[in-house]
Amino acid sequence: MSSPQGSLSEKEVNRHIEDSSGSLKASGESQVHVSEADNARIARKIDFNILTLLAWVYWLQILDKQVLGYSALFDLKTATHLVGNQYSTIGSMNAIAQLAWQPFSSYLLVRVPPRYLMPVIVFCWGSSLCGMAAANNYAGLMATRFLLGLFEAACLPLFALITSIWYRRAEQPLRICIWYGTNGFGTILGGAMSFGLGHIKSNTVHSYQIIFIFTGLLTVITAPLIYWKLDNSPAGARFLNDEDRAKAVERVKLNQTGTKSHHDSYNWKQLWEALFEAKLWLFFAMTLLLNVGAAVTNIFGPLILTSLGFDKYEASLLNMPFGAVQILVIVAASYAAYRVDVKTWPLLVLVLPTVIGLVLLYVLKPVGKQAGVMLFGYYLLACLYGGNPLIVSWIAANTAGSTKKAVTLSAYNAAVAAGNIIGPLLFNDKDKPRYLPGLRACLGIFCALFVTIILQYLNLHWLNHKKRQHRVANGKSADVVDKSMSHHFQATGDEAANDIPEDLSDKENDEFVYVY
């Protein structure tokens, strides 16, 4: 057994990391055999070295995005002289920047190695958050919030792309659950952090500025850690030896979605293929509808709690159980998606408690015992956060081809951004404290989401039917066994997956099986 670096010198290891072909030069074997024990051991190493980093950075991204809501509790509006809907507009600027930047993000995802792309964007968005502390008026907050969104724009598509490269399709829902589940920890620790930092007394800076500076600097110092720890693909993993690199690549071959992190060229054919498929637009619609509600809780969650009669400190603390519910729902939904054959049902189930929560907030009044029931209704809205990781894993499992995957994931993020733009605009200052028109609009939106999920299920079912017809036309068996979705690793052996070109799209590959 070779050393952790195998027989490669440091220079050769670095060349593996830069190698966009993703092929393994270290292995001279034409066939790599992976046992179940090998599979489990390599997955654990990937979890420790890659997944932990993704979880930490995504938690920072969520925290940095949410601190605007907590800052509003600590005199942000008063100190920066915000009036009318200016706070809502600032909350939307992050999403506007992300929406505008998505076409460029899809290009960067294909061309720039993750080891370079991630630390740069993390450093820049942390610096932007520090800049928000220096902004003392509406224009300054608008500009810095826009930059924050601009640099965060590639984060989620990049994380989904990395997950699809390192993990088997059966493993992806739970791994996405782990890094996306830090949404809940962001809410919990964000509430605790704002409660603590908000009590710091200073004659030179406001409490909200201390919150911005602390979270911004925490993000900035993470950037060099990312460059040190992150590898681009299993083929260039520095934490694996020569033999395990080959096995790590073999593990993910049956995904048929590619094993490379970046490519030398942008495939325009795959771009147009993605844009003219109903699959992409149904994913876009699902994501848009879901994230209108997410924007409501991110920006207005603390304010909704104050409307129930709690002061700013109590509102910060009462938002912490909301984060706990997020974590529980994300874990439960992702585990259900991992265990059941039909992936649609967990997503449909999550819509129902969200609708119930909106109904309770709409029909009840914040007096007496009804206020407690309304708080329960607000906590039910956390169920919507289980939807995004399911959609991300659904996209990653059903999209092949580097450019097509980057375009589809960027479209997903654009839909998230659009939802974050629309969400705050549904809640106008003139409607406070209960924001009834906004709640009524959200009810209609989640009913539409339920219908859209069913349409995507039917679409993917039809695409699999077309694949069976294509295989028969090509002289193959109509049905193939999708081993990538097995809970236990099954070696590729002499399967056709080993001979499939690296960058085929799901439409081009007649062996591809859609997951619904």
mmCIF file of C-alpha atoms in Angstrom, residues 265-401:
data_model
loop_
_atom_site.group_PDB
_atom_site.id
_atom_site.type_symbol
_atom_site.label_atom_id
_atom_site.label_comp_id
_atom_site.label_asym_id
_atom_site.label_seq_id
_atom_site.Cartn_x
_atom_site.Cartn_y
_atom_site.Cartn_z
ATOM 1 C CA SER A 265 -14.274 24.663 -23.423
ATOM 2 C CA TYR A 266 -17.874 25.729 -22.927
ATOM 3 C CA ASN A 267 -20.257 23.408 -24.798
ATOM 4 C CA TRP A 268 -22.780 25.684 -26.497
ATOM 5 C CA LYS A 269 -24.768 22.715 -27.809
ATOM 6 C CA GLN A 270 -25.454 21.611 -24.232
ATOM 7 C CA LEU A 271 -26.466 25.172 -23.326
ATOM 8 C CA TRP A 272 -29.204 25.243 -25.966
ATOM 9 C CA GLU A 273 -30.207 21.664 -25.150
ATOM 10 C CA ALA A 274 -30.780 22.650 -21.520
ATOM 11 C CA LEU A 275 -32.699 25.817 -22.351
ATOM 12 C CA PHE A 276 -35.107 24.053 -24.702
ATOM 13 C CA GLU A 277 -36.028 21.247 -22.304
ATOM 14 C CA ALA A 278 -39.184 21.352 -20.192
ATOM 15 C CA LYS A 279 -37.193 19.661 -17.402
ATOM 16 C CA LEU A 280 -35.104 22.767 -16.739
ATOM 17 C CA TRP A 281 -38.078 25.116 -16.692
ATOM 18 C CA LEU A 282 -40.117 22.909 -14.383
ATOM 19 C CA PHE A 283 -37.159 22.805 -11.978
ATOM 20 C CA PHE A 284 -36.942 26.594 -12.340
ATOM 21 C CA ALA A 285 -40.657 27.038 -11.563
ATOM 22 C CA MET A 286 -40.491 24.717 -8.544
ATOM 23 C CA THR A 287 -37.490 26.575 -7.153
ATOM 24 C CA LEU A 288 -38.966 30.009 -7.778
ATOM 25 C CA LEU A 289 -42.231 29.213 -6.049
ATOM 26 C CA LEU A 290 -40.512 27.554 -3.083
ATOM 27 C CA ASN A 291 -38.061 30.387 -2.484
ATOM 28 C CA VAL A 292 -40.606 33.163 -2.416
ATOM 29 C CA GLY A 293 -41.551 31.718 0.968
ATOM 30 C CA ALA A 294 -37.909 31.286 1.999
ATOM 31 C CA ALA A 295 -37.274 34.976 1.364
ATOM 32 C CA VAL A 296 -40.181 35.839 3.634
ATOM 33 C CA THR A 297 -38.680 33.972 6.587
ATOM 34 C CA ASN A 298 -35.098 35.162 5.939
ATOM 35 C CA ILE A 299 -35.889 38.861 5.745
ATOM 36 C CA PHE A 300 -39.117 39.227 7.708
ATOM 37 C CA GLY A 301 -38.923 36.308 10.156
ATOM 38 C CA PRO A 302 -37.585 38.374 13.067
ATOM 39 C CA LEU A 303 -40.026 41.189 12.244
ATOM 40 C CA ILE A 304 -42.967 38.779 12.197
ATOM 41 C CA LEU A 305 -41.931 37.627 15.672
ATOM 42 C CA THR A 306 -41.879 41.205 16.962
ATOM 43 C CA SER A 307 -45.375 41.667 15.522
ATOM 44 C CA LEU A 308 -46.468 38.885 17.896
ATOM 45 C CA GLY A 309 -45.477 41.092 20.836
ATOM 46 C CA PHE A 310 -41.872 40.030 21.502
ATOM 47 C CA ASP A 311 -39.027 42.542 21.919
ATOM 48 C CA LYS A 312 -35.881 42.464 19.748
ATOM 49 C CA TYR A 313 -33.918 40.222 22.132
ATOM 50 C CA GLU A 314 -36.786 37.760 22.532
ATOM 51 C CA ALA A 315 -37.298 37.738 18.737
ATOM 52 C CA SER A 316 -33.635 36.785 18.219
ATOM 53 C CA LEU A 317 -33.920 33.894 20.675
ATOM 54 C CA LEU A 318 -37.325 32.719 19.420
ATOM 55 C CA ASN A 319 -35.913 32.426 15.906
ATOM 56 C CA MET A 320 -33.508 29.733 17.154
ATOM 57 C CA PRO A 321 -36.186 26.971 17.398
ATOM 58 C CA PHE A 322 -37.104 27.881 13.807
ATOM 59 C CA GLY A 323 -33.563 26.884 12.852
ATOM 60 C CA ALA A 324 -33.875 23.625 14.796
ATOM 61 C CA VAL A 325 -37.053 22.760 12.879
ATOM 62 C CA GLN A 326 -35.200 23.519 9.620
ATOM 63 C CA ILE A 327 -32.488 21.008 10.509
ATOM 64 C CA LEU A 328 -34.974 18.294 11.486
ATOM 65 C CA VAL A 329 -37.037 18.780 8.338
ATOM 66 C CA ILE A 330 -34.028 18.841 6.002
ATOM 67 C CA VAL A 331 -32.608 15.655 7.544
ATOM 68 C CA ALA A 332 -35.958 13.852 7.534
ATOM 69 C CA ALA A 333 -36.820 14.865 3.959
ATOM 70 C CA SER A 334 -33.375 13.988 2.617
ATOM 71 C CA TYR A 335 -33.387 10.612 4.366
ATOM 72 C CA ALA A 336 -36.842 9.898 2.960
ATOM 73 C CA ALA A 337 -35.575 10.794 -0.534
ATOM 74 C CA TYR A 338 -32.652 8.421 0.035
ATOM 75 C CA ARG A 339 -34.834 5.510 1.162
ATOM 76 C CA VAL A 340 -37.870 5.651 -1.157
ATOM 77 C CA ASP A 341 -37.786 4.833 -4.848
ATOM 78 C CA VAL A 342 -40.039 7.747 -5.833
ATOM 79 C CA LYS A 343 -38.325 11.043 -5.002
ATOM 80 C CA THR A 344 -41.385 13.218 -5.633
ATOM 81 C CA TRP A 345 -43.378 12.288 -2.548
ATOM 82 C CA PRO A 346 -41.108 13.781 0.147
ATOM 83 C CA LEU A 347 -41.227 17.110 -1.689
ATOM 84 C CA LEU A 348 -45.009 17.031 -1.971
ATOM 85 C CA VAL A 349 -45.357 16.183 1.729
ATOM 86 C CA LEU A 350 -43.264 19.221 2.727
ATOM 87 C CA VAL A 351 -45.680 21.608 1.039
ATOM 88 C CA LEU A 352 -48.589 20.639 3.286
ATOM 89 C CA PRO A 353 -47.313 21.851 6.722
ATOM 90 C CA THR A 354 -46.036 25.026 5.060
ATOM 91 C CA VAL A 355 -49.558 25.770 3.817
ATOM 92 C CA ILE A 356 -50.981 25.027 7.288
ATOM 93 C CA GLY A 357 -48.487 27.451 8.852
ATOM 94 C CA LEU A 358 -49.444 30.206 6.420
ATOM 95 C CA VAL A 359 -53.148 29.619 7.131
ATOM 96 C CA LEU A 360 -52.564 29.926 10.904
ATOM 97 C CA LEU A 361 -50.630 33.183 10.490
ATOM 98 C CA TYR A 362 -53.365 34.524 8.226
ATOM 99 C CA VAL A 363 -56.527 33.648 10.149
ATOM 100 C CA LEU A 364 -55.378 34.091 13.772
ATOM 101 C CA LYS A 365 -54.641 37.269 15.733
ATOM 102 C CA PRO A 366 -51.619 37.818 18.027
ATOM 103 C CA VAL A 367 -53.652 37.965 21.249
ATOM 104 C CA GLY A 368 -53.800 35.538 24.156
ATOM 105 C CA LYS A 369 -53.441 31.874 23.297
ATOM 106 C CA GLN A 370 -53.745 32.630 19.587
ATOM 107 C CA ALA A 371 -50.290 34.233 19.669
ATOM 108 C CA GLY A 372 -48.806 30.894 20.754
ATOM 109 C CA VAL A 373 -50.603 29.084 17.938
ATOM 110 C CA MET A 374 -49.336 31.710 15.486
ATOM 111 C CA LEU A 375 -45.791 31.101 16.730
ATOM 112 C CA PHE A 376 -46.342 27.396 16.046
ATOM 113 C CA GLY A 377 -47.589 28.323 12.559
ATOM 114 C CA TYR A 378 -44.442 30.376 11.981
ATOM 115 C CA TYR A 379 -42.279 27.390 12.956
ATOM 116 C CA LEU A 380 -44.182 25.234 10.432
ATOM 117 C CA LEU A 381 -42.864 27.505 7.685
ATOM 118 C CA ALA A 382 -39.440 25.958 8.361
ATOM 119 C CA CYS A 383 -40.693 22.879 6.486
ATOM 120 C CA LEU A 384 -40.184 24.705 3.206
ATOM 121 C CA TYR A 385 -36.406 24.550 3.767
ATOM 122 C CA GLY A 386 -36.493 20.792 3.239
ATOM 123 C CA GLY A 387 -37.487 21.410 -0.376
ATOM 124 C CA ASN A 388 -34.351 23.078 -1.722
ATOM 125 C CA PRO A 389 -31.881 20.236 -1.002
ATOM 126 C CA LEU A 390 -34.323 17.780 -2.560
ATOM 127 C CA ILE A 391 -34.564 19.897 -5.710
ATOM 128 C CA VAL A 392 -30.773 20.318 -5.868
ATOM 129 C CA SER A 393 -30.187 16.569 -5.541
ATOM 130 C CA TRP A 394 -32.969 15.954 -8.072
ATOM 131 C CA ILE A 395 -31.252 18.283 -10.573
ATOM 132 C CA ALA A 396 -27.792 16.801 -9.963
ATOM 133 C CA ALA A 397 -29.087 13.249 -10.446
ATOM 134 C CA ASN A 398 -31.021 14.065 -13.632
ATOM 135 C CA THR A 399 -28.532 16.243 -15.508
ATOM 136 C CA ALA A 400 -25.400 15.069 -17.325
ATOM 137 C CA GLY A 401 -22.862 17.041 -19.351
#
